[in-house]
PDB file of C-alpha atoms in Angstrom:
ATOM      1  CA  UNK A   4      -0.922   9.662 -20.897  1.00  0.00           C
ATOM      2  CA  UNK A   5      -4.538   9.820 -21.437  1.00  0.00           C
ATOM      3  CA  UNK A   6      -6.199  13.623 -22.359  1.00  0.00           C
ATOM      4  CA  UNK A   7      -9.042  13.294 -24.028  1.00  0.00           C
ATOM      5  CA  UNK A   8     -12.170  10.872 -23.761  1.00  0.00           C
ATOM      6  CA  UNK A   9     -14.889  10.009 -25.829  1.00  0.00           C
ATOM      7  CA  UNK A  10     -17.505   8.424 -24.240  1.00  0.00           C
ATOM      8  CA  UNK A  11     -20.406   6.691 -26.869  1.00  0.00           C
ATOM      9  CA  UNK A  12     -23.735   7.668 -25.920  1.00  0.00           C
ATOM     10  CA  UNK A  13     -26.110   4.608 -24.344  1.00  0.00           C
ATOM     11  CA  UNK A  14     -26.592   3.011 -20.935  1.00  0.00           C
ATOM     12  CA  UNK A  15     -25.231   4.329 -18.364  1.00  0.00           C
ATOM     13  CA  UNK A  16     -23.860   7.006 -20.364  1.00  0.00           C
ATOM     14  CA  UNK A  17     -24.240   9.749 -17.707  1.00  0.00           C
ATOM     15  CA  UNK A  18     -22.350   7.899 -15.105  1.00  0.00           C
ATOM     16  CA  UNK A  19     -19.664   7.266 -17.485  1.00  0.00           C
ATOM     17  CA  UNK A  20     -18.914  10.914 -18.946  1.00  0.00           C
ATOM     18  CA  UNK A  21     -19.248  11.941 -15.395  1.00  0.00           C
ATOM     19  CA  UNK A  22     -16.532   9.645 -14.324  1.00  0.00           C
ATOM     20  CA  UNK A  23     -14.144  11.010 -17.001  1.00  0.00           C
ATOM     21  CA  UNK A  24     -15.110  14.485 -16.286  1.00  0.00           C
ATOM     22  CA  UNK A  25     -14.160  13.978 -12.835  1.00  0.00           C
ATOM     23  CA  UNK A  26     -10.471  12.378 -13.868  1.00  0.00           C
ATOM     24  CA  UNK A  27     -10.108  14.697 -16.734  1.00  0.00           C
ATOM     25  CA  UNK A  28     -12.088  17.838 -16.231  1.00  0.00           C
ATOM     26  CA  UNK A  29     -14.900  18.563 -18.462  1.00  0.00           C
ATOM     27  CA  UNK A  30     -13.542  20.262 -21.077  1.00  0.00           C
ATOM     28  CA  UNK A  31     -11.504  17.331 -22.025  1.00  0.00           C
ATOM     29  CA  UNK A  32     -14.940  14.929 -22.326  1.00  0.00           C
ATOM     30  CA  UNK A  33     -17.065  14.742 -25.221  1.00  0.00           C
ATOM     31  CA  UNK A  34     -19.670  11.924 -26.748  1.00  0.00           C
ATOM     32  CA  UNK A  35     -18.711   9.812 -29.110  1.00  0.00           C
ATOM     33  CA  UNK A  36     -19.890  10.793 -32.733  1.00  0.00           C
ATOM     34  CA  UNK A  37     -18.707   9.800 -36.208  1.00  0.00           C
ATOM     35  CA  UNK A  38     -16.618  12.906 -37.171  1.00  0.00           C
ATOM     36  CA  UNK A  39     -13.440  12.679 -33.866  1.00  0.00           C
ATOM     37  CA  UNK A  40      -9.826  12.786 -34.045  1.00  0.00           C
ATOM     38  CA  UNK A  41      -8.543   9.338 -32.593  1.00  0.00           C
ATOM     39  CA  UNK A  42      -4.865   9.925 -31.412  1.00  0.00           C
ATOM     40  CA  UNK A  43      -2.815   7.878 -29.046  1.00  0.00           C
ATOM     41  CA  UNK A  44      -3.975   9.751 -25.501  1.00  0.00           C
ATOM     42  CA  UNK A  45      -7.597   9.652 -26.575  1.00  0.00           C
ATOM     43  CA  UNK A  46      -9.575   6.540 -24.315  1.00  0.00           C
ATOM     44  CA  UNK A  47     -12.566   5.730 -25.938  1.00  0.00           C
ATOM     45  CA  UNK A  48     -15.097   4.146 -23.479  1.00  0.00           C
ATOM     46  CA  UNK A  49     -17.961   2.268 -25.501  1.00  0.00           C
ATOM     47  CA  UNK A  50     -20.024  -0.023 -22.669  1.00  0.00           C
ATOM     48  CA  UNK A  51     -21.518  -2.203 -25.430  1.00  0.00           C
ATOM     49  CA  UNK A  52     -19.375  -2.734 -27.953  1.00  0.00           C
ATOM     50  CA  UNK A  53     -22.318  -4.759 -30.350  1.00  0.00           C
ATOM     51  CA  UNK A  54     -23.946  -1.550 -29.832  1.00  0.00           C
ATOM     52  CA  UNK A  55     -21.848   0.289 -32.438  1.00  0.00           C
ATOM     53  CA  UNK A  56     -22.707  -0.054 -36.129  1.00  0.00           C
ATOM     54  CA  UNK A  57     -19.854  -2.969 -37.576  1.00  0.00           C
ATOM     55  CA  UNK A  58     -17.812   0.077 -40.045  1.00  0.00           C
ATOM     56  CA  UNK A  59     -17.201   2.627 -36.852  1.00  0.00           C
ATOM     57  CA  UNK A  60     -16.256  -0.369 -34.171  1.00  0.00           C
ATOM     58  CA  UNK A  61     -13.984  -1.446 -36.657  1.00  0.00           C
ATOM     59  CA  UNK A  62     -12.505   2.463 -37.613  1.00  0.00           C
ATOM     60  CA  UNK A  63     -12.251   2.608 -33.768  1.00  0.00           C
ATOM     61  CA  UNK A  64     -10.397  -1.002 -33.299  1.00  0.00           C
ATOM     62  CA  UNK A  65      -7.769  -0.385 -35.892  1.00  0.00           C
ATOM     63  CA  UNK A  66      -7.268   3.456 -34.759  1.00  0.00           C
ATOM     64  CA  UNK A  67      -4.516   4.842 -32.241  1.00  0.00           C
ATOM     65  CA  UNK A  68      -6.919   5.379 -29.574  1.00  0.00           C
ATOM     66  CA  UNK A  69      -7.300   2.838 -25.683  1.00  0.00           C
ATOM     67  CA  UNK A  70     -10.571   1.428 -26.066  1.00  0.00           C
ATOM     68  CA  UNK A  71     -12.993   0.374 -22.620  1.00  0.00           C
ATOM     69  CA  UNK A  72     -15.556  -1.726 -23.679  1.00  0.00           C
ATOM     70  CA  UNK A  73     -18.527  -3.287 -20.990  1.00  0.00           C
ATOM     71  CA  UNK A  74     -17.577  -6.207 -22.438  1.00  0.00           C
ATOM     72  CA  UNK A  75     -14.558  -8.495 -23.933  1.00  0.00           C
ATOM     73  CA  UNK A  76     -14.561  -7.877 -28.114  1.00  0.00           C
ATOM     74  CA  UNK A  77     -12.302  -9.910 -30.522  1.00  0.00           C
ATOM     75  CA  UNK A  78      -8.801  -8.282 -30.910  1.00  0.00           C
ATOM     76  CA  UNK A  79      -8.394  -7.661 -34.644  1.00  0.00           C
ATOM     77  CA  UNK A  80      -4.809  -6.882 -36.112  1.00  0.00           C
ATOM     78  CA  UNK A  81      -3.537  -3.409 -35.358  1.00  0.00           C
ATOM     79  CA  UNK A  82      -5.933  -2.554 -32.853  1.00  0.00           C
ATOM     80  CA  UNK A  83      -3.734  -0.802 -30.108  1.00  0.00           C
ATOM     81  CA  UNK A  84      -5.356  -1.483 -27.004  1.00  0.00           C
ATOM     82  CA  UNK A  85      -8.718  -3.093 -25.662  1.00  0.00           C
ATOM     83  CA  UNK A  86      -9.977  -3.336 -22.168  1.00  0.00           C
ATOM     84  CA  UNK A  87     -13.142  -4.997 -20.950  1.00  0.00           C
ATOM     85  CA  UNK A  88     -13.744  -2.661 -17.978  1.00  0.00           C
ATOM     86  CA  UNK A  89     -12.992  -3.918 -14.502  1.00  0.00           C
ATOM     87  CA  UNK A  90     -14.492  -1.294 -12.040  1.00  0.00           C
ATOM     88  CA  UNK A  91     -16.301  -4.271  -9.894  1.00  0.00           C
ATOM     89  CA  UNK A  92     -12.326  -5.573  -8.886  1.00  0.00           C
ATOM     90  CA  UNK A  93     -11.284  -2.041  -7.415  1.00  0.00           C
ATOM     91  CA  UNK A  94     -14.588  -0.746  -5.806  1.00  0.00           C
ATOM     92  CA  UNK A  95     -17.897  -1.774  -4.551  1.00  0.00           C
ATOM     93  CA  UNK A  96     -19.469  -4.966  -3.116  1.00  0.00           C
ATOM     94  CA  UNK A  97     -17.549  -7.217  -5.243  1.00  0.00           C
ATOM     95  CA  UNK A  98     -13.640  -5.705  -4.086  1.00  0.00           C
ATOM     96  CA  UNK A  99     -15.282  -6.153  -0.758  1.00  0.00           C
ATOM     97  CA  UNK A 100     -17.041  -9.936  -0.890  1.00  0.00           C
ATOM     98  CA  UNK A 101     -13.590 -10.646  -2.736  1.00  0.00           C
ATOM     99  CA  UNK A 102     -11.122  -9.568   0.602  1.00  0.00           C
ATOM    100  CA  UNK A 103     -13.300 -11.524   2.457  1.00  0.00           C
ATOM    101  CA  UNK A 104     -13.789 -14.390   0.630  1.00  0.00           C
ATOM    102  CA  UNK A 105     -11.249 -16.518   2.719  1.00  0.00           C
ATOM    103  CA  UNK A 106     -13.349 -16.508   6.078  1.00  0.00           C
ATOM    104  CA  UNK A 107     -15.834 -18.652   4.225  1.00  0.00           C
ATOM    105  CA  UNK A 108     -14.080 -21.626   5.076  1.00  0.00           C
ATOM    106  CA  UNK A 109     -14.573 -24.196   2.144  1.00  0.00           C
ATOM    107  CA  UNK A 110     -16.964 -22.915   0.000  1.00  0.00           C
ATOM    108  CA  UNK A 111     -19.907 -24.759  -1.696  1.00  0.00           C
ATOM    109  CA  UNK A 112     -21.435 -22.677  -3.864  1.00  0.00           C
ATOM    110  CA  UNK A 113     -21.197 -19.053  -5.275  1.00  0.00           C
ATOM    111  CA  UNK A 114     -23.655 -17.156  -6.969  1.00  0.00           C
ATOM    112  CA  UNK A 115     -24.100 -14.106  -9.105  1.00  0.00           C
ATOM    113  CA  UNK A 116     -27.125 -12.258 -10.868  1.00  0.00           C
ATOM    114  CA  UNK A 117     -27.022  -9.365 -13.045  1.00  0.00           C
ATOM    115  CA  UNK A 118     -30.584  -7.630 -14.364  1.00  0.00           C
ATOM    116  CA  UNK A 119     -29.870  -4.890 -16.845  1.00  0.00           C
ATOM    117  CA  UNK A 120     -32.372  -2.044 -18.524  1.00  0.00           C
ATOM    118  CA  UNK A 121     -29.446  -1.979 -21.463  1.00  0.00           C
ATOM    119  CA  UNK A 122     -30.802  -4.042 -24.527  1.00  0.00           C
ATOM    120  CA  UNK A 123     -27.390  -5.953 -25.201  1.00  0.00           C
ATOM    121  CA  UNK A 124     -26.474  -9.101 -23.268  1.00  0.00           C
ATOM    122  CA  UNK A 125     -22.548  -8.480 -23.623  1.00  0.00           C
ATOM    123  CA  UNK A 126     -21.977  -6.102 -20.404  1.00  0.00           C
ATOM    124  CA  UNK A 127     -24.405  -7.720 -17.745  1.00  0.00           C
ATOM    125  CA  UNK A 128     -22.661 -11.073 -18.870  1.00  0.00           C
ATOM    126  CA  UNK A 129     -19.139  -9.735 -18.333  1.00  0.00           C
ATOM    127  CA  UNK A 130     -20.264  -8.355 -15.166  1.00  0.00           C
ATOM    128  CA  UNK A 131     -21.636 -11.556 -13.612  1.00  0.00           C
ATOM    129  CA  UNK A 132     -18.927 -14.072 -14.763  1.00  0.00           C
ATOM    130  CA  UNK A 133     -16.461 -11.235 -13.263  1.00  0.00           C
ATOM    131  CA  UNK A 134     -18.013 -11.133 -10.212  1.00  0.00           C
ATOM    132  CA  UNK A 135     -18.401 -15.021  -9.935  1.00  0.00           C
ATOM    133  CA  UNK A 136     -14.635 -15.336 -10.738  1.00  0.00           C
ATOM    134  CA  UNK A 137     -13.416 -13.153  -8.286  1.00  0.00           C
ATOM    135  CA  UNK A 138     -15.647 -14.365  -5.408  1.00  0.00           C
ATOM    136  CA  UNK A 139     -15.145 -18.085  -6.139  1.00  0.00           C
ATOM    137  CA  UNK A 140     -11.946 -18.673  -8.516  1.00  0.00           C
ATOM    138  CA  UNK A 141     -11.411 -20.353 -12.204  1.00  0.00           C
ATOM    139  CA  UNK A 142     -13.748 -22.494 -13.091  1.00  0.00           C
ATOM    140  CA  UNK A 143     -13.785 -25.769 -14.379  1.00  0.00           C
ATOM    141  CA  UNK A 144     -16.916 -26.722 -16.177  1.00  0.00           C
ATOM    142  CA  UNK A 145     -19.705 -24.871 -17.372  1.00  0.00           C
ATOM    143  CA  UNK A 146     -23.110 -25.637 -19.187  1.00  0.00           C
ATOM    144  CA  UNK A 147     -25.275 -22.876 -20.421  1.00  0.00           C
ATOM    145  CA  UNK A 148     -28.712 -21.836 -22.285  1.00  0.00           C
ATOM    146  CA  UNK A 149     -29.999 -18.568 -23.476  1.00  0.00           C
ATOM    147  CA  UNK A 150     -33.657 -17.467 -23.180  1.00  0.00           C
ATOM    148  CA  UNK A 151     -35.569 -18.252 -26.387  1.00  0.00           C
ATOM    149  CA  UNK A 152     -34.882 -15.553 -29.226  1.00  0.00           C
ATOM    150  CA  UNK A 153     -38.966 -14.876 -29.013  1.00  0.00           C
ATOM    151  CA  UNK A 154     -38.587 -13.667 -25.020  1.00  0.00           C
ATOM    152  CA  UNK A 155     -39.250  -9.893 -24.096  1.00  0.00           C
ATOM    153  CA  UNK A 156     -35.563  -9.765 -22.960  1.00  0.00           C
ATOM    154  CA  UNK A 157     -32.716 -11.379 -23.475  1.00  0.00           C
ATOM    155  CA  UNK A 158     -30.537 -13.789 -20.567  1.00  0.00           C
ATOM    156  CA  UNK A 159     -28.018 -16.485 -20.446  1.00  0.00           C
ATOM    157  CA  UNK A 160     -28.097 -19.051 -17.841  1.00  0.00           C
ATOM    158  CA  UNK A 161     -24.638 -20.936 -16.022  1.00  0.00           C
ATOM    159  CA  UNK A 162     -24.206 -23.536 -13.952  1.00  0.00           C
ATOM    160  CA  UNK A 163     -20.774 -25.509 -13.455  1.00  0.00           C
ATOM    161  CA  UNK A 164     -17.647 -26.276 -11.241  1.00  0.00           C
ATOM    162  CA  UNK A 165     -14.829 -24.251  -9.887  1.00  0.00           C
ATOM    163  CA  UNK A 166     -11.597 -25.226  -9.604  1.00  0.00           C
ATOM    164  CA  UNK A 167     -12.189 -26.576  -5.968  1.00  0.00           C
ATOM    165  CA  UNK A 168     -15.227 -28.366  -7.246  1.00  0.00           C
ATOM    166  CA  UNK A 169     -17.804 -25.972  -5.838  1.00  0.00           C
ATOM    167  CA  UNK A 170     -20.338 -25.340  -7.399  1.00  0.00           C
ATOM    168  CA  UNK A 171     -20.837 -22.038 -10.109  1.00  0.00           C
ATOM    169  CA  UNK A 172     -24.256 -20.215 -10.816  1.00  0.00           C
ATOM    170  CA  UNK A 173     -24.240 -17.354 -12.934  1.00  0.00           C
ATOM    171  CA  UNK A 174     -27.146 -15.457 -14.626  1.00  0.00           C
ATOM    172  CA  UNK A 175     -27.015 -12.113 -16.629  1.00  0.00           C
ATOM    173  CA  UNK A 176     -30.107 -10.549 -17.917  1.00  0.00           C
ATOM    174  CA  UNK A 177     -30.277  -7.532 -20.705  1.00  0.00           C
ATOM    175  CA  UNK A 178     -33.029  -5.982 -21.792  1.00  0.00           C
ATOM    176  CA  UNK A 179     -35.312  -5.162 -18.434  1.00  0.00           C
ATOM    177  CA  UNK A 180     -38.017  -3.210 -17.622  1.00  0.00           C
ATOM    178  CA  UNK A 181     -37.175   0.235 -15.799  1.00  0.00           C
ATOM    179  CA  UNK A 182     -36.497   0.154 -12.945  1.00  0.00           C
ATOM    180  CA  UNK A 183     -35.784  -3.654 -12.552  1.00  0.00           C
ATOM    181  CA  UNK A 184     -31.492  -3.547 -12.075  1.00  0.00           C
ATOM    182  CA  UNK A 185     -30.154  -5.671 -10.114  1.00  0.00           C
ATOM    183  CA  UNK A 186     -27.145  -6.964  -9.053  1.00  0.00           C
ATOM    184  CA  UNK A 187     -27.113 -10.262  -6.401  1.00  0.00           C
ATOM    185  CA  UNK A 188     -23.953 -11.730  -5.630  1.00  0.00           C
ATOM    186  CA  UNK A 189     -23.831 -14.691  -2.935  1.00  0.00           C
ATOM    187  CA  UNK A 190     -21.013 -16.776  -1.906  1.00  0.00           C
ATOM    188  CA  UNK A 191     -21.631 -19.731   0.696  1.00  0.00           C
ATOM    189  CA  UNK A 192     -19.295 -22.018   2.798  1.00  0.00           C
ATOM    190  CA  UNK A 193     -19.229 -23.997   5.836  1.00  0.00           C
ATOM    191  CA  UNK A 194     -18.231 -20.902   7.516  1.00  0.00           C
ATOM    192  CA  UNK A 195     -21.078 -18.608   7.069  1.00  0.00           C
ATOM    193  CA  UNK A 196     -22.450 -16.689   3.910  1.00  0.00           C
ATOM    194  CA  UNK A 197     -21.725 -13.597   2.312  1.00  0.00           C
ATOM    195  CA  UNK A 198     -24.224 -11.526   0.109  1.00  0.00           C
ATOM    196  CA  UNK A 199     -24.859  -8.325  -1.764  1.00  0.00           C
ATOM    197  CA  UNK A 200     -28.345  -7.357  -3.046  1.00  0.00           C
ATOM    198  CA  UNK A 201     -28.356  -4.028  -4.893  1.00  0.00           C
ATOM    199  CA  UNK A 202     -32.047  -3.595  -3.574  1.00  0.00           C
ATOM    200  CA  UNK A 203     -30.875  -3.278   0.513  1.00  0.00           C
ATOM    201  CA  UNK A 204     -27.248  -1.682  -0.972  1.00  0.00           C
ATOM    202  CA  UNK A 205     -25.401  -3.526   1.500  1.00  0.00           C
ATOM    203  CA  UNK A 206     -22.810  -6.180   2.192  1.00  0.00           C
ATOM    204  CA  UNK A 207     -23.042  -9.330   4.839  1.00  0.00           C
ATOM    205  CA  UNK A 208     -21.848 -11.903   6.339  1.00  0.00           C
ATOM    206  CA  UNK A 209     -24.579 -14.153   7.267  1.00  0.00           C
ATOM    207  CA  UNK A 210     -23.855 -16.547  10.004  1.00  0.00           C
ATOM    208  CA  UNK A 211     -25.878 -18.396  12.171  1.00  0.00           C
ATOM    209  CA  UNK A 212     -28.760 -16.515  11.531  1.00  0.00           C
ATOM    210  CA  UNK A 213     -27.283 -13.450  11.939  1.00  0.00           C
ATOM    211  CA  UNK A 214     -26.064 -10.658   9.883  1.00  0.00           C
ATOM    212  CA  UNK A 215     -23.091  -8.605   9.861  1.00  0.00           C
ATOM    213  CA  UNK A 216     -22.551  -5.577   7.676  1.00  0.00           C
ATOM    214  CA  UNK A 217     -19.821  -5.602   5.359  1.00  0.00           C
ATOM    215  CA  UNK A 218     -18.696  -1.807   3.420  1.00  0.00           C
ATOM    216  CA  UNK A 219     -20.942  -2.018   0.077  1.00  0.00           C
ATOM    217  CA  UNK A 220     -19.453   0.499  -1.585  1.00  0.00           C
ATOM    218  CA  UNK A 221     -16.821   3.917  -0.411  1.00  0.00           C
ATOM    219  CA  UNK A 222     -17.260   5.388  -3.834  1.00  0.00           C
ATOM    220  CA  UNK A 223     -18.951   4.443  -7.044  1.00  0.00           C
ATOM    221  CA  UNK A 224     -17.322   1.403  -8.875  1.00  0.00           C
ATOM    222  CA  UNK A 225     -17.130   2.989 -12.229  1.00  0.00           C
ATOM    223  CA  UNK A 226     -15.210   6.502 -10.842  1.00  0.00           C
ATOM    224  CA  UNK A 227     -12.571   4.550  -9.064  1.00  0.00           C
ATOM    225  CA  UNK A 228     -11.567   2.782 -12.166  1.00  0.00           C
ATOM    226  CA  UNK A 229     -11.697   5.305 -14.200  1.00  0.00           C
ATOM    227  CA  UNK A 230      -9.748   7.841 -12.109  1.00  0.00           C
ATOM    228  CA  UNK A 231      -6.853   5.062 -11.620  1.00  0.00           C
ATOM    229  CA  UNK A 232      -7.078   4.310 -15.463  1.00  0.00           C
ATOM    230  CA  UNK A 233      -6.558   8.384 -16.425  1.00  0.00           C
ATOM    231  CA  UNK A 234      -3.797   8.520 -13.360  1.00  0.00           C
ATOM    232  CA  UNK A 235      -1.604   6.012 -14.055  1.00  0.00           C
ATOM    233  CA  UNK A 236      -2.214   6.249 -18.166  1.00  0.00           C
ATOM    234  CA  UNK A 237      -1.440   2.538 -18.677  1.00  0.00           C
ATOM    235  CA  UNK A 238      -3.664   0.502 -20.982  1.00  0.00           C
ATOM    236  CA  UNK A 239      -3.949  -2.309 -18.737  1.00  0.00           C
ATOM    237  CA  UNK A 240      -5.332  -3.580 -15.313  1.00  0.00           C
ATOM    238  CA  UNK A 241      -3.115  -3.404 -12.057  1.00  0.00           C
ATOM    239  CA  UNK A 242      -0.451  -6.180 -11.737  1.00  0.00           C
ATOM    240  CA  UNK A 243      -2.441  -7.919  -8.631  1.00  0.00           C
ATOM    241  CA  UNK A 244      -5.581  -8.091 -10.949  1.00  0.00           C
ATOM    242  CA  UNK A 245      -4.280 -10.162 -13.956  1.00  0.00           C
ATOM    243  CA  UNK A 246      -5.003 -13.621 -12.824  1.00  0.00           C
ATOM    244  CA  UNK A 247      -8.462 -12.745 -11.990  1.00  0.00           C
ATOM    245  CA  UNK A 248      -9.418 -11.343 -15.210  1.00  0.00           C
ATOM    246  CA  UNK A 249      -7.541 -14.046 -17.211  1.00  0.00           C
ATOM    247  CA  UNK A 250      -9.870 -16.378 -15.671  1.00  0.00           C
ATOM    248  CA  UNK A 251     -12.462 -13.765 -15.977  1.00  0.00           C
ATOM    249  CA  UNK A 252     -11.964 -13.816 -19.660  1.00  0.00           C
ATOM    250  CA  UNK A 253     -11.529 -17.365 -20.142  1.00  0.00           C
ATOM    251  CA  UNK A 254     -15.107 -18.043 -17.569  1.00  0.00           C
ATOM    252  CA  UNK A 255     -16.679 -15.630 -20.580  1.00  0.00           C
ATOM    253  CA  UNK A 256     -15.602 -17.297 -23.566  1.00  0.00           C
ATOM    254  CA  UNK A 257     -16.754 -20.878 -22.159  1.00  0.00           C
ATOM    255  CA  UNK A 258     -20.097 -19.049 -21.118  1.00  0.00           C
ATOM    256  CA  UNK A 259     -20.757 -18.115 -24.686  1.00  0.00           C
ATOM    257  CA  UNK A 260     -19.355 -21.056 -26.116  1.00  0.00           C
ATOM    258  CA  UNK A 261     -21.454 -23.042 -23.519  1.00  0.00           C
ATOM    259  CA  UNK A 262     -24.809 -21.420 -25.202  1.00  0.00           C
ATOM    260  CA  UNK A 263     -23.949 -23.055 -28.292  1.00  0.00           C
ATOM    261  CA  UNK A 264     -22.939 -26.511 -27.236  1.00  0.00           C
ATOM    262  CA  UNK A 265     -25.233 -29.518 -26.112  1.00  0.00           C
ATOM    263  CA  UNK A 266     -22.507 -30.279 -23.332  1.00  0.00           C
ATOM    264  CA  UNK A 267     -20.800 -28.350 -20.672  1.00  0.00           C
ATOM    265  CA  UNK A 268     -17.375 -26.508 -21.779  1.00  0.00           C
ATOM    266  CA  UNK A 269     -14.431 -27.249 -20.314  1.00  0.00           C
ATOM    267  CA  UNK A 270     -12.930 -23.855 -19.177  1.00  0.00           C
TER     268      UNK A 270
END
């Protein structure tokens, strides 16, 4: 049973401790700072795990404490319990695009963008390969570049197959002016075309020329999964989400591998 979090200081910091303080109460939230007690019921919620200077991620790894990162981290020996945060599955646009994903007919293509303000790469990369897994399956294939070290921001580019030999496009951005978040998820088929665009805040099917709303979003994506996470105490996702994020996971090794190699990666 979770009772305490710690929530490290950064982007979207507010919206985090808020969504703990909401689960918990606020007396049982604090930030994140070098001098904490790590027990067994404290979750430690970090968003960017590169963030974190090398000797505290690893003091936090190897203690007691359930640790939510924005993004997937290497497992080192004796760490208890890691989670690369999955809020986009449960809530929001994404849950929604997902449901509906089968009234696509067969699909040709699927899409999704992430722009972040946040300087590292790591959650805005988890974020779009999550969405682009659960909107269009496991993939196959994937080829990738990043932006040139000497850019003003940082991005990674994807293009490659799913598993029903659609096609994949992913894009994740870190590092953005203000203001500039965004989050653009598309899926098309020969049965119409569903979109999100954090700009309009809204879901639709697009079909013949016209559009249809679809619910964007009942409550925010990051309270939902948190609130479920402090309920039910366990340090792992809901049964009916494992074989998305194991593909999740395995479409965001092969997208970083896929930076480094001169081919595509088989997934």
């Amino acid at each position: 049973m979770i009772t305490r979090a710690l929530v490290n200081p950064g982007p979207n910091g507010a919206v985090r401790h808020a969504a703990y303080a909401n689960a918990l109460g606020e007396d049982r939230v604090a930030w994140l700072t070098a001098d904490v007690s790590l027990s067994d019921h404290v979750v430690v919620d970090l968003d960017d795990p590169d963030a974190l200077h090398s000797d505290q991620r690893d003091l936090l790894l190897a203690s007691e404490a359930l640790i939510v990162a924005g993004a997937p981290i290497s497992r080192p020996n004796g760490a208890r319990g890691i989670l690369a945060a999955w809020p986009d599955l449960i809530s929001g646009p994404v849950a929604a695009m997902s449901a509906d994903s089968e009234s696509l007919g067969p699909r040709t293509m699927t899409k999704s963008i992430v722009v972040a303000e946040s300087p590292g790469l790591g959650p805005p990369a988890w974020r779009a390969v999550l969405a682009l897994t659960a909107m269009g399956g496991r993939l196959t294939r994937i080829a990738a570049r990043r932006q040139p070290e000497n850019a003003v921001f940082r991005a990674v580019y994807g293009v490659g197959r799913f598993s029903d030999d659609s096609i994949a496009y992913v894009e994740a951005v870190a590092g953005a002016p203000a203001g500039a978040d965004l989050r653009f998820y598309e899926a098309l088929g020969r049965g119409g075309i569903r979109e999100y665009d954090s700009r309009l805040d809204v879901n639709r099917v697009i079909s013949r020329g016209n559009a249809t709303p679809l619910p964007a979003m009942d409550i925010h994506p990051y309270s939902r999964f948190v609130a479920d996470l402090c309920r039910t105490g366990q340090p792992g996702p809901p049964a009916e989400l494992d074989s998305v994020l194991t593909d999740a996971h395995a479409a965001y090794r092969a997208l970083v591998h896929a930076c480094d190699s001169e081919t595509a990666v088989t997934v």
